[in-house]
mmCIF file of N, CA and C in Angstrom:
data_model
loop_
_atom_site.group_PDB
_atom_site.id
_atom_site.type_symbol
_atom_site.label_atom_id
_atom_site.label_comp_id
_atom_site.label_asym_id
_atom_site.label_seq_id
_atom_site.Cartn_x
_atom_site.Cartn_y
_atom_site.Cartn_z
ATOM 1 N N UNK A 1 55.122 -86.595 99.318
ATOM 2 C CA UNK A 1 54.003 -85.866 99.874
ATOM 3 C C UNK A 1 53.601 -84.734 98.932
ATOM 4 N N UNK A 2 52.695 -84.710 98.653
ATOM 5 C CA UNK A 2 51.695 -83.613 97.772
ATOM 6 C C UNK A 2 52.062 -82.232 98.359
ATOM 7 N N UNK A 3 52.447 -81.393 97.597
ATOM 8 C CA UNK A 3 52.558 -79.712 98.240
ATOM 9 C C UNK A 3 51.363 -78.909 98.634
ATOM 10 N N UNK A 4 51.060 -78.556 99.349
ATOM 11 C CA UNK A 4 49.949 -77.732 99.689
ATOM 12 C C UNK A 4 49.930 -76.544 98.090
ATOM 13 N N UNK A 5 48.372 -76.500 97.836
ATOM 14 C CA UNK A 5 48.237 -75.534 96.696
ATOM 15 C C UNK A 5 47.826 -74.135 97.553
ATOM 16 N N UNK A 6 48.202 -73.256 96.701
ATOM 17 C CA UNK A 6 47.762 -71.929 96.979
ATOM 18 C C UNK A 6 47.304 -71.277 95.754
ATOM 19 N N UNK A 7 45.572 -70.608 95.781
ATOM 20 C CA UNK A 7 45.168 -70.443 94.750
ATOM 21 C C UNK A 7 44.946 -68.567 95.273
ATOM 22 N N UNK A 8 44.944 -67.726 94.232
ATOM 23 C CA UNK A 8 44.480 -66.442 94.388
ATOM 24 C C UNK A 8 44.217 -66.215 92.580
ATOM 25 N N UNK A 9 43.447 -64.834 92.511
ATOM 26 C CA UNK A 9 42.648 -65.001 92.044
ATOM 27 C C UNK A 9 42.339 -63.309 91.655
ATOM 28 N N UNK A 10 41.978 -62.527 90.373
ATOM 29 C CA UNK A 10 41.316 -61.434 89.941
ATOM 30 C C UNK A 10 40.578 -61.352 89.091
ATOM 31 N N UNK A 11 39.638 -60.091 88.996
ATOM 32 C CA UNK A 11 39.192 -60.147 87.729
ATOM 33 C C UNK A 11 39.413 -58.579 86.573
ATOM 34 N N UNK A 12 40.314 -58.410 85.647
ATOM 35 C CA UNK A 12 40.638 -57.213 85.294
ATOM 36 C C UNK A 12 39.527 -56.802 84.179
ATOM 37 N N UNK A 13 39.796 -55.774 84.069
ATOM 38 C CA UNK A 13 38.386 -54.762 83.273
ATOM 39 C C UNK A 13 38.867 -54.483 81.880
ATOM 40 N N UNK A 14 39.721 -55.368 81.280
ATOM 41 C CA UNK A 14 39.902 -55.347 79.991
ATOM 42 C C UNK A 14 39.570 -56.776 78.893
ATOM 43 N N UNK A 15 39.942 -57.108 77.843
ATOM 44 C CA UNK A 15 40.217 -58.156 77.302
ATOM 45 C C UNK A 15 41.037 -58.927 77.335
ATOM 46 N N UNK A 16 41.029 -59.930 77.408
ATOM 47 C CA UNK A 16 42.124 -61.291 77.101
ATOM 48 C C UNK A 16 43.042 -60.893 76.955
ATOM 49 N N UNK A 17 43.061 -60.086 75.398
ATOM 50 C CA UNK A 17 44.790 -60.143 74.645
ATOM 51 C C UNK A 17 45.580 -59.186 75.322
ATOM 52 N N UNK A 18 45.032 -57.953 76.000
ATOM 53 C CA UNK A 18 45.946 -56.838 76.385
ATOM 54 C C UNK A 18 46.258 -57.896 78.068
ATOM 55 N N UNK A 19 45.563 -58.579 78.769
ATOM 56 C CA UNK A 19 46.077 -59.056 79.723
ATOM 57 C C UNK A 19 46.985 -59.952 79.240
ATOM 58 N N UNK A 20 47.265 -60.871 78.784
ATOM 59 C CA UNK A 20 48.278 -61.835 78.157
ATOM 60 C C UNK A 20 49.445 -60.889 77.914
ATOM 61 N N UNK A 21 49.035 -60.316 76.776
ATOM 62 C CA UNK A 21 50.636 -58.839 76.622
ATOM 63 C C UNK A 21 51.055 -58.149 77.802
ATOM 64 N N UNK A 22 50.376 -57.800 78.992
ATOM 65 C CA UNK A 22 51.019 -57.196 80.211
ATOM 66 C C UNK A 22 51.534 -57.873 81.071
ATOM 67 N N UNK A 23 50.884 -59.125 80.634
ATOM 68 C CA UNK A 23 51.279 -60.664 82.184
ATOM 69 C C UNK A 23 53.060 -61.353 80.970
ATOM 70 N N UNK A 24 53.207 -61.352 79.970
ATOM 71 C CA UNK A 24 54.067 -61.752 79.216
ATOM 72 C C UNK A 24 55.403 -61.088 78.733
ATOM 73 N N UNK A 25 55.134 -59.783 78.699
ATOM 74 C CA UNK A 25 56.135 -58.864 78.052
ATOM 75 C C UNK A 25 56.519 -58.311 79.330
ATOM 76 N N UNK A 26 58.376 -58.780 78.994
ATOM 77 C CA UNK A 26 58.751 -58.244 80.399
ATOM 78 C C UNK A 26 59.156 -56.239 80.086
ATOM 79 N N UNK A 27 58.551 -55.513 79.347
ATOM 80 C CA UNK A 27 58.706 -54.603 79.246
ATOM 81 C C UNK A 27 57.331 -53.962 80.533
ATOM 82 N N UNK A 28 56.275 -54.788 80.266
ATOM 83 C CA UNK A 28 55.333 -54.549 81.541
ATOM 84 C C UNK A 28 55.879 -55.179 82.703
ATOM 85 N N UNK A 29 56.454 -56.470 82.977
ATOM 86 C CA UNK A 29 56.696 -56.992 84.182
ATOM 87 C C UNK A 29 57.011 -56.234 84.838
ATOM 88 N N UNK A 30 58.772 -55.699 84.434
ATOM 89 C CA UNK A 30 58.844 -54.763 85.234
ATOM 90 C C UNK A 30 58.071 -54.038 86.205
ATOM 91 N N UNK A 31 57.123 -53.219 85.358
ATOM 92 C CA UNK A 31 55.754 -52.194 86.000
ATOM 93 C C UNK A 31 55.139 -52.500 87.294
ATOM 94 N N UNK A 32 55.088 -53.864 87.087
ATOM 95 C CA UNK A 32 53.905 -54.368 88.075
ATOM 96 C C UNK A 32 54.650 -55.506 88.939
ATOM 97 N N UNK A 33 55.062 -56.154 88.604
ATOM 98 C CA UNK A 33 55.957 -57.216 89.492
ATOM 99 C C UNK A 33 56.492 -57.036 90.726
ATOM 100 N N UNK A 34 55.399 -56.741 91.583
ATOM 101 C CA UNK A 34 56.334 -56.427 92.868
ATOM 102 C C UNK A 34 54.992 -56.463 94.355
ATOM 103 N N UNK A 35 54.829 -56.402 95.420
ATOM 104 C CA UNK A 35 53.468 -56.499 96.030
ATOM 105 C C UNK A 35 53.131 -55.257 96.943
ATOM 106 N N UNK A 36 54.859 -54.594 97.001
ATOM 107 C CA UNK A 36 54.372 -53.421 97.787
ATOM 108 C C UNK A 36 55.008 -51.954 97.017
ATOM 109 N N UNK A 37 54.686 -50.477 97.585
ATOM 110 C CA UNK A 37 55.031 -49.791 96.598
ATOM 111 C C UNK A 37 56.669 -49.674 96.914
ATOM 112 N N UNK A 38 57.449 -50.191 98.379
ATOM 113 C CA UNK A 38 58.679 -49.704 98.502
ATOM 114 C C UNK A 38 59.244 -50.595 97.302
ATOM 115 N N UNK A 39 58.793 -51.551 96.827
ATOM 116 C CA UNK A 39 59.470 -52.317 95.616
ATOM 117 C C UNK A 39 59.659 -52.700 94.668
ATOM 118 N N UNK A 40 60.292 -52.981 93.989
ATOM 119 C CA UNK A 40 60.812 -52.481 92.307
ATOM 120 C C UNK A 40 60.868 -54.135 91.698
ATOM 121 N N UNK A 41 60.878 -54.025 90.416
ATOM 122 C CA UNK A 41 61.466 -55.354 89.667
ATOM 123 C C UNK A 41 61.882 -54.828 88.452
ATOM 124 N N UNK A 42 63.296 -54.450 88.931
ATOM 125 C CA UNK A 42 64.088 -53.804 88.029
ATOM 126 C C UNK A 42 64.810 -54.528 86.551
ATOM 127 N N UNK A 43 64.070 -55.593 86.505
ATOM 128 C CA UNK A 43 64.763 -56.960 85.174
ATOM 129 C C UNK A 43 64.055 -57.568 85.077
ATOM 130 N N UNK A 44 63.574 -58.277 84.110
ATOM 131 C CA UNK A 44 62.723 -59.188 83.477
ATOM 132 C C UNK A 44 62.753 -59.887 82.185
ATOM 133 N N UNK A 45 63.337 -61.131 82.359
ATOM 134 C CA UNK A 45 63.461 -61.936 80.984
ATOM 135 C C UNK A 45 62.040 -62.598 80.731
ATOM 136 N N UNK A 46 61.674 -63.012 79.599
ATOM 137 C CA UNK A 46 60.865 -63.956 78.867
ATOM 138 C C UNK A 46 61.137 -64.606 78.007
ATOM 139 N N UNK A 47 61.108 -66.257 77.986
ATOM 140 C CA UNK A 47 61.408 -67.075 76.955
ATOM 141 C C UNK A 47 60.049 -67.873 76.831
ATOM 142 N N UNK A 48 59.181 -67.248 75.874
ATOM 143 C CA UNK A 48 57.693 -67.435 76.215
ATOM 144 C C UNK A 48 57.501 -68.899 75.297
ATOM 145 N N UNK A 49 58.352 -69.770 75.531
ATOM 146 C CA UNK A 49 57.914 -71.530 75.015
ATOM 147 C C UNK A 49 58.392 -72.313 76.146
ATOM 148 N N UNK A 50 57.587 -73.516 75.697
ATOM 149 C CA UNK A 50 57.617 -74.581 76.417
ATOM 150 C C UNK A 50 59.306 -75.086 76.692
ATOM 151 N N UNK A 51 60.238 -74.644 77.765
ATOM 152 C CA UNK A 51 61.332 -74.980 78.042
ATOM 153 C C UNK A 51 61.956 -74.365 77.793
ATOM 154 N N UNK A 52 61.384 -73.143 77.581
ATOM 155 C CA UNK A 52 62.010 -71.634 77.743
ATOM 156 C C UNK A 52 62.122 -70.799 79.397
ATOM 157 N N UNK A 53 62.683 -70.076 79.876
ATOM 158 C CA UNK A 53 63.224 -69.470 80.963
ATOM 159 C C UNK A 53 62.336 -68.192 81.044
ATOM 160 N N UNK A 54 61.633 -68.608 82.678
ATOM 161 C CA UNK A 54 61.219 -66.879 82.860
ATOM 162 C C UNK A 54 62.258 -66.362 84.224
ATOM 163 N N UNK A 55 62.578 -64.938 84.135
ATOM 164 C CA UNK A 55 63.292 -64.528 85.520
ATOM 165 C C UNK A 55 62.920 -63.152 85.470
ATOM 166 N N UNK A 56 62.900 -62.819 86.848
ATOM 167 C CA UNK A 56 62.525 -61.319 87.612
ATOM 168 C C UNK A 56 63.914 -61.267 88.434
ATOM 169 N N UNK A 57 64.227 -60.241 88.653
ATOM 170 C CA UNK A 57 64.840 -59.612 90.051
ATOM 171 C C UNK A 57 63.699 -58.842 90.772
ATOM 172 N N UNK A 58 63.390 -58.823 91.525
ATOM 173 C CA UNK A 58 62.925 -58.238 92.687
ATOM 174 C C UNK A 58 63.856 -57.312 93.485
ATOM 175 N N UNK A 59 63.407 -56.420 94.040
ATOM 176 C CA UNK A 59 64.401 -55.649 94.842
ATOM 177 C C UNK A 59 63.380 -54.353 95.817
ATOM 178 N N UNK A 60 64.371 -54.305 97.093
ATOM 179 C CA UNK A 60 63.394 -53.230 98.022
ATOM 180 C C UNK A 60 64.206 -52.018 97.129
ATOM 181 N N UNK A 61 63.288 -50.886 97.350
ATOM 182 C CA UNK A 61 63.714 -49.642 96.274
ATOM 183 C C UNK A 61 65.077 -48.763 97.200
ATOM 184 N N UNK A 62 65.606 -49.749 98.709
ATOM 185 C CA UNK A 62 66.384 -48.609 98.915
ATOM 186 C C UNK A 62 67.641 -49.833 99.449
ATOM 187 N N UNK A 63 67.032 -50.892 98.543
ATOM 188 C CA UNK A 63 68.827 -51.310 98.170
ATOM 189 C C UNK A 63 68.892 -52.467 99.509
ATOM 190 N N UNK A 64 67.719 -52.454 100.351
ATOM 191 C CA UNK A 64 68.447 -53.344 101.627
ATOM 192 C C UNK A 64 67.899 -54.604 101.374
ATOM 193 N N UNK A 65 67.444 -55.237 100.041
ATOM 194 C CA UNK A 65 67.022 -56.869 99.721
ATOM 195 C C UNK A 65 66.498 -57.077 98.889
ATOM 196 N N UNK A 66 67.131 -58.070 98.164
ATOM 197 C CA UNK A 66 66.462 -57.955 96.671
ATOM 198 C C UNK A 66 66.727 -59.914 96.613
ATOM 199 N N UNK A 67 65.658 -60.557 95.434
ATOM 200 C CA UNK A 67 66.077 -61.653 94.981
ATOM 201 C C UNK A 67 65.745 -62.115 93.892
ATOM 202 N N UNK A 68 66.478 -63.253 93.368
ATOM 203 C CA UNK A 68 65.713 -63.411 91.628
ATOM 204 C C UNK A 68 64.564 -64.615 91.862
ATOM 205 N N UNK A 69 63.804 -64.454 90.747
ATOM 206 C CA UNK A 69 62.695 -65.472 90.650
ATOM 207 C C UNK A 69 62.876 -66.526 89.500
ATOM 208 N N UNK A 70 63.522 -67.389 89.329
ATOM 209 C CA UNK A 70 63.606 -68.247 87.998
ATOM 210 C C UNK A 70 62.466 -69.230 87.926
ATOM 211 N N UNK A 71 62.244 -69.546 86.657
ATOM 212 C CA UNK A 71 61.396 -70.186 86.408
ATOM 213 C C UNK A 71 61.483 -71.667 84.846
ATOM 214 N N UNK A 72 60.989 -72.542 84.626
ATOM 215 C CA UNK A 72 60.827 -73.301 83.175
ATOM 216 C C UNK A 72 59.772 -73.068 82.701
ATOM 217 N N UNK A 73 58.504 -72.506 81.700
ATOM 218 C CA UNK A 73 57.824 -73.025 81.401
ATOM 219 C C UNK A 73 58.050 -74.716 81.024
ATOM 220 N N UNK A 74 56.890 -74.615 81.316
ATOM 221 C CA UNK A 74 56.103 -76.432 81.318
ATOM 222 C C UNK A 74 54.897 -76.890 79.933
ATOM 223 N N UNK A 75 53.974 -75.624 80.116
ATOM 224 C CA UNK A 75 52.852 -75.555 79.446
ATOM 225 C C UNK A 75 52.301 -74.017 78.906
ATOM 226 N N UNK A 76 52.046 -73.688 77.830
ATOM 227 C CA UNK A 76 51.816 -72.293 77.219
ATOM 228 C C UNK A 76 50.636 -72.482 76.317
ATOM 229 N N UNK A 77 49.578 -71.485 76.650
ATOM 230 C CA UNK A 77 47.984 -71.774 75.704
ATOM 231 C C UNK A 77 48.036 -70.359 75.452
ATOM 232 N N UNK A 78 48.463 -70.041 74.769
ATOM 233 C CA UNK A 78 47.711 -68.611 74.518
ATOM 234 C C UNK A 78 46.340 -67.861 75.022
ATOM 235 N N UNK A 79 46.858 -66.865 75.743
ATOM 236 C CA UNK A 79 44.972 -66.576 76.474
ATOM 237 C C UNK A 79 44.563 -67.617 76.905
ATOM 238 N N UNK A 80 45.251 -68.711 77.414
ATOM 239 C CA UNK A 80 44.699 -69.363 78.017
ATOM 240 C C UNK A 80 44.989 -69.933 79.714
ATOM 241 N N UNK A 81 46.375 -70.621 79.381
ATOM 242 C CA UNK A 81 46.817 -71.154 80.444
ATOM 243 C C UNK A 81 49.096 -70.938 80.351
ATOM 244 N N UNK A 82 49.491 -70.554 81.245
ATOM 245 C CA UNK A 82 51.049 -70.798 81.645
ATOM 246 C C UNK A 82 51.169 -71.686 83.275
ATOM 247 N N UNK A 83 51.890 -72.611 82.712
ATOM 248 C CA UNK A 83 52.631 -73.757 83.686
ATOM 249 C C UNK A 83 53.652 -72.977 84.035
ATOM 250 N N UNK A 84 54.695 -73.387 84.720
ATOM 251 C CA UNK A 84 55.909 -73.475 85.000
ATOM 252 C C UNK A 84 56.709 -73.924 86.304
ATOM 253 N N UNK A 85 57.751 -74.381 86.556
ATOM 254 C CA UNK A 85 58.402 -74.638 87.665
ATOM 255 C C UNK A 85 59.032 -73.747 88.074
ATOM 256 N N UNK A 86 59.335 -73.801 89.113
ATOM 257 C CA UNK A 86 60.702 -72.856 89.695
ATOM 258 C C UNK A 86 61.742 -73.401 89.779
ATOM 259 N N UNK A 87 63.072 -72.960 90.168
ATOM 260 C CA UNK A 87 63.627 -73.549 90.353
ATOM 261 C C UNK A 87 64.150 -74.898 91.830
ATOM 262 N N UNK A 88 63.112 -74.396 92.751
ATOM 263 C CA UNK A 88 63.056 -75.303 93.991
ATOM 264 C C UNK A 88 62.121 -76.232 93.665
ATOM 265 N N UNK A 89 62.172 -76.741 92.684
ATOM 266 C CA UNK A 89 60.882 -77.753 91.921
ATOM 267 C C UNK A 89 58.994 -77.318 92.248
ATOM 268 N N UNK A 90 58.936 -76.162 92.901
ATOM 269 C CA UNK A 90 57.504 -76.446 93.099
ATOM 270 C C UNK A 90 56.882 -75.667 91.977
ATOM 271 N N UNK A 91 55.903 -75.779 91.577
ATOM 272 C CA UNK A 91 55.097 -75.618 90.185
ATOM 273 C C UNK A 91 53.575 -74.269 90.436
ATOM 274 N N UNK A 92 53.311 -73.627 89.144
ATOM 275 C CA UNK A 92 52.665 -72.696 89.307
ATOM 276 C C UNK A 92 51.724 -72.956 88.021
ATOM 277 N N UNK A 93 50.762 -72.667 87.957
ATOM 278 C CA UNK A 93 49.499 -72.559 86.691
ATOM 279 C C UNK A 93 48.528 -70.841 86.749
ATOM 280 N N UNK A 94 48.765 -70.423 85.740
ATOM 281 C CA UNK A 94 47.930 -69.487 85.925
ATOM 282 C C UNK A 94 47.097 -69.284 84.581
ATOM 283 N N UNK A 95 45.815 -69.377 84.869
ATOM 284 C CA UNK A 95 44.661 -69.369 84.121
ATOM 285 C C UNK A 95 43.830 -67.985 83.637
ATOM 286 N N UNK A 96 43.715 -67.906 82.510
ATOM 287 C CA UNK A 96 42.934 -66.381 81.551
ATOM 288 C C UNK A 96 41.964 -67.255 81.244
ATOM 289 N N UNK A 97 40.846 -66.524 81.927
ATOM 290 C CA UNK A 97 39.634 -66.650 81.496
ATOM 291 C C UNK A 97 38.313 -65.412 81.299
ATOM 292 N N UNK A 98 37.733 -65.226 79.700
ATOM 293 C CA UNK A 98 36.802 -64.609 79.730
ATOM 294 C C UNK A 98 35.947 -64.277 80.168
ATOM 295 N N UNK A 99 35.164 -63.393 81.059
ATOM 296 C CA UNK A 99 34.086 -63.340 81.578
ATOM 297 C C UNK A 99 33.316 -61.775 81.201
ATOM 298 N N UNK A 100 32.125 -62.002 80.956
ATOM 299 C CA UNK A 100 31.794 -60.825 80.434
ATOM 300 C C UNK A 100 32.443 -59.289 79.795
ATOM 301 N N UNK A 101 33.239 -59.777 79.111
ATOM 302 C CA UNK A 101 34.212 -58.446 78.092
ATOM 303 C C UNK A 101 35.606 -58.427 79.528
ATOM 304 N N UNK A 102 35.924 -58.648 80.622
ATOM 305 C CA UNK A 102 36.586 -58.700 81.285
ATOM 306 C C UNK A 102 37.516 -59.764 81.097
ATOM 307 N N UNK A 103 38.656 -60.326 82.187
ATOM 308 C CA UNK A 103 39.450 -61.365 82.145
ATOM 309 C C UNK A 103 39.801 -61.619 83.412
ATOM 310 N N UNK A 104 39.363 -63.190 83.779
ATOM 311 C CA UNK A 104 39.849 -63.879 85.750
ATOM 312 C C UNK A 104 41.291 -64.299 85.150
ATOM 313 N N UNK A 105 41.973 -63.726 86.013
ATOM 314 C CA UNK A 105 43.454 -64.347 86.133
ATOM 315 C C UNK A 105 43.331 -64.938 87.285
ATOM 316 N N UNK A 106 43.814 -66.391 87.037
ATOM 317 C CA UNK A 106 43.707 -67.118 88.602
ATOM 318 C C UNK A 106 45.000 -67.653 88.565
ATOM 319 N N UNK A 107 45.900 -67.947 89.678
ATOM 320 C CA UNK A 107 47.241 -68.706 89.641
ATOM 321 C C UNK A 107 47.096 -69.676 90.517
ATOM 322 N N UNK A 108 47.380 -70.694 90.786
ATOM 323 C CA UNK A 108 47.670 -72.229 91.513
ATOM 324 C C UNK A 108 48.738 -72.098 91.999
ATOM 325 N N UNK A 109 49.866 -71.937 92.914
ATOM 326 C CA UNK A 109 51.033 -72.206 92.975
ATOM 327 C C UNK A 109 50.784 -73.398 94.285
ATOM 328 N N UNK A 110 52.338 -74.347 94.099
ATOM 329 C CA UNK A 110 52.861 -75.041 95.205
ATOM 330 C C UNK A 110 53.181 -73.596 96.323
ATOM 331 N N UNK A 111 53.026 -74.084 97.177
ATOM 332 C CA UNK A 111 53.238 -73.540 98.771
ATOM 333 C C UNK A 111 55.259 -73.762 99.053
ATOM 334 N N UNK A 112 55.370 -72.736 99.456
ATOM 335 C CA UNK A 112 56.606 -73.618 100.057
ATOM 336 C C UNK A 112 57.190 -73.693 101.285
ATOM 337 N N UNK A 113 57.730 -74.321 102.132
ATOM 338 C CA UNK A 113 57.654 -74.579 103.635
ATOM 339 C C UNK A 113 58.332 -73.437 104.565
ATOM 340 N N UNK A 114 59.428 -72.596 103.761
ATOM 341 C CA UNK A 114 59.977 -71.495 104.602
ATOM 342 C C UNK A 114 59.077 -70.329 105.389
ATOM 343 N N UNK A 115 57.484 -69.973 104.781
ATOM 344 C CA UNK A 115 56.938 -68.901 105.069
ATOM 345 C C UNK A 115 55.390 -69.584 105.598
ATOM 346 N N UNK A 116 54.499 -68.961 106.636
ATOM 347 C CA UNK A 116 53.532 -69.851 106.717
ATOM 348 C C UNK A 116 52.709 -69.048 105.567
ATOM 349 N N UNK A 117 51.733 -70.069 105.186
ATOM 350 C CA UNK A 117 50.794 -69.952 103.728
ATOM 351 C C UNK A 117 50.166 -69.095 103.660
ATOM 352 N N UNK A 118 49.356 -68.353 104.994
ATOM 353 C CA UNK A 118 48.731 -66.738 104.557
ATOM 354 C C UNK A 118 49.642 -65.394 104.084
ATOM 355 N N UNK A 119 51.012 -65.671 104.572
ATOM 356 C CA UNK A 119 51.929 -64.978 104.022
ATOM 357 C C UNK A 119 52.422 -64.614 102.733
ATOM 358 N N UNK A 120 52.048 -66.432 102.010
ATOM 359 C CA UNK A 120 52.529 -66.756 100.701
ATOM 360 C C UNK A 120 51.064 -66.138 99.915
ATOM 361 N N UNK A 121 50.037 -66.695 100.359
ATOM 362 C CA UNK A 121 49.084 -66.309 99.551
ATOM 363 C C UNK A 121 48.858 -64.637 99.721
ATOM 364 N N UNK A 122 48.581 -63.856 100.888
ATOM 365 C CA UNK A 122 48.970 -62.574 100.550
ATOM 366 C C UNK A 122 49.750 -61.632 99.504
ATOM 367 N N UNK A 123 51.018 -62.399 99.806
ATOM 368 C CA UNK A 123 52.043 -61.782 99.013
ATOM 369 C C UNK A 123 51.582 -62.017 97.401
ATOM 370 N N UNK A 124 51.436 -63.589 96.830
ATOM 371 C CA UNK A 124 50.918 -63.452 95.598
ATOM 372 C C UNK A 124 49.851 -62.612 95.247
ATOM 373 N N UNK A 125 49.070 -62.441 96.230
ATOM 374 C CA UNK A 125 47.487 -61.702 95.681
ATOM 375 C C UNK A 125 47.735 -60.158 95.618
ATOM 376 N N UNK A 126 48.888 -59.559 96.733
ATOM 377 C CA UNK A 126 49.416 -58.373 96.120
ATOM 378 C C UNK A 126 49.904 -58.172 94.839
ATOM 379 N N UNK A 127 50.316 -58.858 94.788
ATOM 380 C CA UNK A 127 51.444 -58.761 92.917
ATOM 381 C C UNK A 127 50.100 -58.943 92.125
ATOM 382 N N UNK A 128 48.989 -59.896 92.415
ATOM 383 C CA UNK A 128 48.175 -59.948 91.362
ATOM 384 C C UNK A 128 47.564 -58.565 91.325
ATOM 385 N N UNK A 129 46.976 -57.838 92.304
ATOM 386 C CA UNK A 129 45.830 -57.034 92.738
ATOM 387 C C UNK A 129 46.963 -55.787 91.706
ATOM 388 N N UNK A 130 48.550 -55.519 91.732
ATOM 389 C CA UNK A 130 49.316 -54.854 91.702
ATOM 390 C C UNK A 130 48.938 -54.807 89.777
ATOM 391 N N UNK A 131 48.984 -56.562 89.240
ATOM 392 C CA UNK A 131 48.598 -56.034 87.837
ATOM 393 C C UNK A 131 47.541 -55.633 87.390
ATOM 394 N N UNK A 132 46.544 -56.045 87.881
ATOM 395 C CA UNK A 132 45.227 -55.863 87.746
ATOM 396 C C UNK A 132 45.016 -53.768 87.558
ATOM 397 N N UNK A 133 45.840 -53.476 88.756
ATOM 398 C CA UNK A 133 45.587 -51.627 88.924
ATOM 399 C C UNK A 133 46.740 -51.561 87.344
ATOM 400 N N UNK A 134 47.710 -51.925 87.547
ATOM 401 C CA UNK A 134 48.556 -51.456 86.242
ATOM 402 C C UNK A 134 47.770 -51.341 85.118
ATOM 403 N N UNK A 135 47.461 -53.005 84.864
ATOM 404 C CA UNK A 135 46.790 -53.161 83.440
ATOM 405 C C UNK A 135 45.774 -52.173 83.022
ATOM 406 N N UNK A 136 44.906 -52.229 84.009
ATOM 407 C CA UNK A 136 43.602 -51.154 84.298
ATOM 408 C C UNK A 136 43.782 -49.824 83.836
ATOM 409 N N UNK A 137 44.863 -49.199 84.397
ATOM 410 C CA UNK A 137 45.312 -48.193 83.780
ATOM 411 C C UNK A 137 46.302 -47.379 82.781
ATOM 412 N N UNK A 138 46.518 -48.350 81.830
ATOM 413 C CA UNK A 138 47.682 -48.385 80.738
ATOM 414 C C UNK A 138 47.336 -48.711 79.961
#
């Protein structure tokens, strides 16, 4: 059976390359990786090739729940496009695209059955909305 997609979606007020460097370098992940302000993402690896390893920790800032996020890249375009799986097999795409001196970051992810889907898509569109203010201002 096909996974339900979940798409969300921004548009940031800079160029391409500085969004790629803030969405890639886990020296920014950190910064922004997270959907609310009680929470932190205190670690961040990048193995930015095809069958290379991405991981976050996540964590609430006062210690009562935290979890990791692993990942494979699949597919890597520069400024363009990142694939990857997770590790519960469901799959994510997120797309850089130019638009007037700006940049749409859009992500695709599989859905997954533990949470209902406005939950899931919320939560991603926080973390996005979360880089979008970072990038914006750094």
């Amino acid at each position: 059976m096909e996974a339900t997609k979940i798409k969300v979606s921004t548009t940031i007020n800079t160029d391409i390359e500085k969004v790629w460097n803030f969405w890639t370098n886990p020296e920014y992940i950190t910064q922004w990786n997270f959907a609310m302000d009680s929470w932190h993402c205190p670690e961040a690896k990048v193995n930015l090739q095809v069958g290379g390893k991405y991981y976050t920790r996540m964590e609430a800032k006062d210690g009562s729940f935290g979890f990791d996020f692993e990942a494979v890249y699949n597919e890597i375009k520069k400024n363009d496009t990142i694939t990857y799986t997770m590790t519960d097999g469901r799959k994510a795409t997120t797309r850089f695209e130019t638009e007037h001196q700006k940049t749409k970051v859009t992500t695709v992810f599989d859905a997954e059955s533990s949470n209902p889907i406005a939950m899931q898509r919320d939560g991603w569109q926080a973390i996005l909305n979360n880089f979008k203010k970072f990038t914006e201002t750094h």
